[in-house]
Amino acid sequence: MSRTRIIRIATRSSPMALAQAEHVAALLAGLGVDSELVKVTTAGDRWMGDLSKLGGKGAFVKEIDLALQSDQADLAVHCLKDIPGDIPVPEGLAFAGFLAREDVHDAVITASGARLADLPEGTVVGTSSVRRKAQLNLHFPHLTVKPLRGNVNTRLARLEEGHVDVLIAAVAGLHRVGQEHRITEILDLDTMCPPVGAGVIALECRADDAWLLDVGGELDHPETHRHADAERAMLHALQGHCNSPIAGYATTDPAGRLTLHGKVFDSDGSRWLDAKHWGVPEDPQALGFFVGADLLRQGARALIDSIPH
């Protein structure tokens, strides 16, 4: 098929998702490929309650995947962290590529400009992330965590309106919507371990669309792809549900080896497990399953199953 084909890009309609899709459209244009956006409002966008009531993170991707499967779109742009890792990609779909990873850190935005450690007892932090809640309880037990859903712009508005005193948001996401100037503090990875797939934009298409798989391959970043494969293999091994505080990230060390650091917490952060191992870049999934198996050996299954879902 010639590059005169117009690629229909399915995306959530939030400001961050649109920024991501427009970035992909610009990259496609650089390859001489035209595109147009197909905006999809997902169940996760419509629902402001507990995500577990909608089946967890998949609530942000199901309708977009359906747009691919029903030929209403050709290419989906997802935050990789939103794609469930405990189940396969839907039948008939495949990853076309992963863009180069952005910053995986979480940032703090406070109304007062103070750092988390310096905030008074009872200061309210708004987040509905079980991963963030567990680590905040572990490292900053003097703070009060309050559920807060919505895209980053909505949550920033809640901060300005005084509903909460502090927000925790992904550094990459803040950059995508031009709000990086709001950052008060960037948390180190020992204090706030990121979610699997943090900072990675994934491209997904129909598995039988060979031309688009080739185009996606031109945008694929091999190192990010290896890191994503390792992290998602760990998540698959753990078989966590949407209320499981699981965190982890892969890197490449100076010797060229893959490293993967995984953590599993209980809901209040009072118990947690930690595993870090190295592997060869040729088999990232083997490393992911090895780290997952180590966490299971330490008792991750009981920790995960102890959390209601």
PDB file of N, CA and C in Angstrom, residues 231-286:
ATOM      1  N   GLU A 231       9.158  -5.361  31.713  1.00  0.00           N
ATOM      2  CA  GLU A 231       8.223  -4.906  32.748  1.00  0.00           C
ATOM      3  C   GLU A 231       6.877  -5.605  32.629  1.00  0.00           C
ATOM      4  N   ARG A 232       6.377  -5.739  31.405  1.00  0.00           N
ATOM      5  CA  ARG A 232       5.066  -6.355  31.223  1.00  0.00           C
ATOM      6  C   ARG A 232       5.107  -7.860  31.501  1.00  0.00           C
ATOM      7  N   ALA A 233       6.253  -8.496  31.257  1.00  0.00           N
ATOM      8  CA  ALA A 233       6.383  -9.911  31.604  1.00  0.00           C
ATOM      9  C   ALA A 233       6.330 -10.091  33.122  1.00  0.00           C
ATOM     10  N   MET A 234       6.948  -9.168  33.860  1.00  0.00           N
ATOM     11  CA  MET A 234       6.865  -9.219  35.319  1.00  0.00           C
ATOM     12  C   MET A 234       5.421  -9.064  35.783  1.00  0.00           C
ATOM     13  N   LEU A 235       4.721  -8.104  35.198  1.00  0.00           N
ATOM     14  CA  LEU A 235       3.335  -7.856  35.581  1.00  0.00           C
ATOM     15  C   LEU A 235       2.458  -9.068  35.251  1.00  0.00           C
ATOM     16  N   HIS A 236       2.728  -9.688  34.116  1.00  0.00           N
ATOM     17  CA  HIS A 236       1.968 -10.879  33.736  1.00  0.00           C
ATOM     18  C   HIS A 236       2.228 -12.015  34.728  1.00  0.00           C
ATOM     19  N   ALA A 237       3.480 -12.174  35.140  1.00  0.00           N
ATOM     20  CA  ALA A 237       3.822 -13.232  36.097  1.00  0.00           C
ATOM     21  C   ALA A 237       3.116 -13.019  37.429  1.00  0.00           C
ATOM     22  N   LEU A 238       2.963 -11.767  37.826  1.00  0.00           N
ATOM     23  CA  LEU A 238       2.347 -11.463  39.123  1.00  0.00           C
ATOM     24  C   LEU A 238       0.825 -11.589  39.090  1.00  0.00           C
ATOM     25  N   GLN A 239       0.218 -11.451  37.890  1.00  0.00           N
ATOM     26  CA  GLN A 239      -1.234 -11.566  37.752  1.00  0.00           C
ATOM     27  C   GLN A 239      -1.961 -10.688  38.785  1.00  0.00           C
ATOM     28  N   GLY A 240      -1.536  -9.444  38.864  1.00  0.00           N
ATOM     29  CA  GLY A 240      -2.182  -8.519  39.790  1.00  0.00           C
ATOM     30  C   GLY A 240      -3.487  -7.994  39.227  1.00  0.00           C
ATOM     31  N   HIS A 241      -4.371  -7.559  40.110  1.00  0.00           N
ATOM     32  CA  HIS A 241      -5.622  -6.944  39.670  1.00  0.00           C
ATOM     33  C   HIS A 241      -5.477  -5.428  39.722  1.00  0.00           C
ATOM     34  N   CYS A 242      -6.561  -4.725  39.414  1.00  0.00           N
ATOM     35  CA  CYS A 242      -6.468  -3.269  39.265  1.00  0.00           C
ATOM     36  C   CYS A 242      -6.211  -2.545  40.585  1.00  0.00           C
ATOM     37  N   ASN A 243      -6.440  -3.209  41.717  1.00  0.00           N
ATOM     38  CA  ASN A 243      -6.158  -2.591  43.011  1.00  0.00           C
ATOM     39  C   ASN A 243      -4.834  -3.055  43.595  1.00  0.00           C
ATOM     40  N   SER A 244      -3.990  -3.678  42.770  1.00  0.00           N
ATOM     41  CA  SER A 244      -2.701  -4.175  43.254  1.00  0.00           C
ATOM     42  C   SER A 244      -1.641  -3.080  43.134  1.00  0.00           C
ATOM     43  N   PRO A 245      -1.044  -2.650  44.250  1.00  0.00           N
ATOM     44  CA  PRO A 245       0.037  -1.659  44.164  1.00  0.00           C
ATOM     45  C   PRO A 245       1.333  -2.330  43.691  1.00  0.00           C
ATOM     46  N   ILE A 246       1.466  -2.475  42.379  1.00  0.00           N
ATOM     47  CA  ILE A 246       2.646  -3.071  41.770  1.00  0.00           C
ATOM     48  C   ILE A 246       3.405  -1.973  41.035  1.00  0.00           C
ATOM     49  N   ALA A 247       4.713  -1.951  41.184  1.00  0.00           N
ATOM     50  CA  ALA A 247       5.535  -0.929  40.549  1.00  0.00           C
ATOM     51  C   ALA A 247       6.791  -1.590  39.991  1.00  0.00           C
ATOM     52  N   GLY A 248       7.407  -0.946  39.022  1.00  0.00           N
ATOM     53  CA  GLY A 248       8.641  -1.507  38.498  1.00  0.00           C
ATOM     54  C   GLY A 248       9.109  -0.798  37.252  1.00  0.00           C
ATOM     55  N   TYR A 249      10.399  -0.848  37.018  1.00  0.00           N
ATOM     56  CA  TYR A 249      10.951  -0.215  35.819  1.00  0.00           C
ATOM     57  C   TYR A 249      12.246  -0.911  35.411  1.00  0.00           C
ATOM     58  N   ALA A 250      12.468  -0.965  34.123  1.00  0.00           N
ATOM     59  CA  ALA A 250      13.676  -1.561  33.570  1.00  0.00           C
ATOM     60  C   ALA A 250      14.603  -0.461  33.072  1.00  0.00           C
ATOM     61  N   THR A 251      15.885  -0.737  33.113  1.00  0.00           N
ATOM     62  CA  THR A 251      16.895   0.179  32.585  1.00  0.00           C
ATOM     63  C   THR A 251      17.973  -0.659  31.896  1.00  0.00           C
ATOM     64  N   THR A 252      18.884   0.013  31.228  1.00  0.00           N
ATOM     65  CA  THR A 252      20.055  -0.648  30.652  1.00  0.00           C
ATOM     66  C   THR A 252      21.277  -0.109  31.362  1.00  0.00           C
ATOM     67  N   ASP A 253      22.092  -0.998  31.947  1.00  0.00           N
ATOM     68  CA  ASP A 253      23.257  -0.525  32.705  1.00  0.00           C
ATOM     69  C   ASP A 253      24.422  -0.250  31.754  1.00  0.00           C
ATOM     70  N   PRO A 254      25.508   0.370  32.253  1.00  0.00           N
ATOM     71  CA  PRO A 254      26.629   0.744  31.374  1.00  0.00           C
ATOM     72  C   PRO A 254      27.249  -0.433  30.627  1.00  0.00           C
ATOM     73  N   ALA A 255      27.099  -1.650  31.179  1.00  0.00           N
ATOM     74  CA  ALA A 255      27.655  -2.834  30.518  1.00  0.00           C
ATOM     75  C   ALA A 255      26.722  -3.390  29.447  1.00  0.00           C
ATOM     76  N   GLY A 256      25.544  -2.756  29.271  1.00  0.00           N
ATOM     77  CA  GLY A 256      24.608  -3.206  28.263  1.00  0.00           C
ATOM     78  C   GLY A 256      23.608  -4.240  28.759  1.00  0.00           C
ATOM     79  N   ARG A 257      23.698  -4.611  30.045  1.00  0.00           N
ATOM     80  CA  ARG A 257      22.741  -5.572  30.596  1.00  0.00           C
ATOM     81  C   ARG A 257      21.424  -4.875  30.917  1.00  0.00           C
ATOM     82  N   LEU A 258      20.336  -5.630  30.805  1.00  0.00           N
ATOM     83  CA  LEU A 258      19.047  -5.134  31.262  1.00  0.00           C
ATOM     84  C   LEU A 258      18.960  -5.288  32.766  1.00  0.00           C
ATOM     85  N   THR A 259      18.404  -4.288  33.427  1.00  0.00           N
ATOM     86  CA  THR A 259      18.092  -4.422  34.845  1.00  0.00           C
ATOM     87  C   THR A 259      16.594  -4.179  35.017  1.00  0.00           C
ATOM     88  N   LEU A 260      16.014  -4.896  35.957  1.00  0.00           N
ATOM     89  CA  LEU A 260      14.592  -4.735  36.237  1.00  0.00           C
ATOM     90  C   LEU A 260      14.396  -4.721  37.739  1.00  0.00           C
ATOM     91  N   HIS A 261      13.761  -3.663  38.219  1.00  0.00           N
ATOM     92  CA  HIS A 261      13.482  -3.491  39.644  1.00  0.00           C
ATOM     93  C   HIS A 261      11.973  -3.526  39.822  1.00  0.00           C
ATOM     94  N   GLY A 262      11.486  -4.509  40.567  1.00  0.00           N
ATOM     95  CA  GLY A 262      10.058  -4.632  40.793  1.00  0.00           C
ATOM     96  C   GLY A 262       9.699  -4.562  42.263  1.00  0.00           C
ATOM     97  N   LYS A 263       8.511  -4.015  42.562  1.00  0.00           N
ATOM     98  CA  LYS A 263       8.037  -3.905  43.938  1.00  0.00           C
ATOM     99  C   LYS A 263       6.547  -4.238  43.988  1.00  0.00           C
ATOM    100  N   VAL A 264       6.149  -4.846  45.096  1.00  0.00           N
ATOM    101  CA  VAL A 264       4.734  -5.103  45.368  1.00  0.00           C
ATOM    102  C   VAL A 264       4.452  -4.629  46.784  1.00  0.00           C
ATOM    103  N   PHE A 265       3.370  -3.867  46.956  1.00  0.00           N
ATOM    104  CA  PHE A 265       3.000  -3.316  48.259  1.00  0.00           C
ATOM    105  C   PHE A 265       1.634  -3.851  48.678  1.00  0.00           C
ATOM    106  N   ASP A 266       1.347  -3.774  49.975  1.00  0.00           N
ATOM    107  CA  ASP A 266      -0.041  -3.945  50.373  1.00  0.00           C
ATOM    108  C   ASP A 266      -0.716  -2.577  50.289  1.00  0.00           C
ATOM    109  N   SER A 267      -2.002  -2.521  50.545  1.00  0.00           N
ATOM    110  CA  SER A 267      -2.752  -1.298  50.245  1.00  0.00           C
ATOM    111  C   SER A 267      -2.331  -0.090  51.063  1.00  0.00           C
ATOM    112  N   ASP A 268      -1.843  -0.313  52.283  1.00  0.00           N
ATOM    113  CA  ASP A 268      -1.463   0.848  53.107  1.00  0.00           C
ATOM    114  C   ASP A 268       0.042   1.065  53.176  1.00  0.00           C
ATOM    115  N   GLY A 269       0.825   0.284  52.409  1.00  0.00           N
ATOM    116  CA  GLY A 269       2.265   0.480  52.370  1.00  0.00           C
ATOM    117  C   GLY A 269       3.005  -0.062  53.569  1.00  0.00           C
ATOM    118  N   SER A 270       2.306  -0.750  54.476  1.00  0.00           N
ATOM    119  CA  SER A 270       2.970  -1.260  55.688  1.00  0.00           C
ATOM    120  C   SER A 270       3.810  -2.500  55.402  1.00  0.00           C
ATOM    121  N   ARG A 271       3.472  -3.208  54.314  1.00  0.00           N
ATOM    122  CA  ARG A 271       4.263  -4.366  53.900  1.00  0.00           C
ATOM    123  C   ARG A 271       4.617  -4.210  52.425  1.00  0.00           C
ATOM    124  N   TRP A 272       5.849  -4.575  52.078  1.00  0.00           N
ATOM    125  CA  TRP A 272       6.240  -4.469  50.681  1.00  0.00           C
ATOM    126  C   TRP A 272       7.380  -5.430  50.379  1.00  0.00           C
ATOM    127  N   LEU A 273       7.442  -5.810  49.113  1.00  0.00           N
ATOM    128  CA  LEU A 273       8.452  -6.741  48.630  1.00  0.00           C
ATOM    129  C   LEU A 273       9.236  -6.077  47.507  1.00  0.00           C
ATOM    130  N   ASP A 274      10.487  -6.497  47.343  1.00  0.00           N
ATOM    131  CA  ASP A 274      11.403  -5.816  46.450  1.00  0.00           C
ATOM    132  C   ASP A 274      12.281  -6.855  45.750  1.00  0.00           C
ATOM    133  N   ALA A 275      12.441  -6.746  44.440  1.00  0.00           N
ATOM    134  CA  ALA A 275      13.341  -7.642  43.707  1.00  0.00           C
ATOM    135  C   ALA A 275      14.009  -6.874  42.580  1.00  0.00           C
ATOM    136  N   LYS A 276      15.308  -7.087  42.419  1.00  0.00           N
ATOM    137  CA  LYS A 276      16.053  -6.440  41.343  1.00  0.00           C
ATOM    138  C   LYS A 276      17.045  -7.439  40.769  1.00  0.00           C
ATOM    139  N   HIS A 277      16.991  -7.612  39.448  1.00  0.00           N
ATOM    140  CA  HIS A 277      17.877  -8.581  38.802  1.00  0.00           C
ATOM    141  C   HIS A 277      18.354  -8.052  37.453  1.00  0.00           C
ATOM    142  N   TRP A 278      19.354  -8.736  36.908  1.00  0.00           N
ATOM    143  CA  TRP A 278      19.930  -8.372  35.630  1.00  0.00           C
ATOM    144  C   TRP A 278      19.691  -9.480  34.623  1.00  0.00           C
ATOM    145  N   GLY A 279      19.664  -9.136  33.348  1.00  0.00           N
ATOM    146  CA  GLY A 279      19.483 -10.124  32.296  1.00  0.00           C
ATOM    147  C   GLY A 279      20.090  -9.644  30.994  1.00  0.00           C
ATOM    148  N   VAL A 280      20.046 -10.497  29.994  1.00  0.00           N
ATOM    149  CA  VAL A 280      20.603 -10.141  28.690  1.00  0.00           C
ATOM    150  C   VAL A 280      19.544  -9.409  27.871  1.00  0.00           C
ATOM    151  N   PRO A 281      19.960  -8.433  27.063  1.00  0.00           N
ATOM    152  CA  PRO A 281      18.979  -7.663  26.290  1.00  0.00           C
ATOM    153  C   PRO A 281      18.250  -8.498  25.242  1.00  0.00           C
ATOM    154  N   GLU A 282      18.815  -9.653  24.875  1.00  0.00           N
ATOM    155  CA  GLU A 282      18.177 -10.486  23.853  1.00  0.00           C
ATOM    156  C   GLU A 282      16.908 -11.177  24.343  1.00  0.00           C
ATOM    157  N   ASP A 283      16.713 -11.256  25.662  1.00  0.00           N
ATOM    158  CA  ASP A 283      15.534 -11.953  26.189  1.00  0.00           C
ATOM    159  C   ASP A 283      14.938 -11.187  27.376  1.00  0.00           C
ATOM    160  N   PRO A 284      14.341 -10.025  27.089  1.00  0.00           N
ATOM    161  CA  PRO A 284      13.804  -9.203  28.179  1.00  0.00           C
ATOM    162  C   PRO A 284      12.659  -9.880  28.921  1.00  0.00           C
ATOM    163  N   GLN A 285      11.862 -10.679  28.228  1.00  0.00           N
ATOM    164  CA  GLN A 285      10.732 -11.325  28.895  1.00  0.00           C
ATOM    165  C   GLN A 285      11.208 -12.331  29.934  1.00  0.00           C
ATOM    166  N   ALA A 286      12.322 -13.007  29.657  1.00  0.00           N
ATOM    167  CA  ALA A 286      12.862 -13.950  30.639  1.00  0.00           C
ATOM    168  C   ALA A 286      13.227 -13.225  31.929  1.00  0.00           C
TER     169      ALA A 286
END
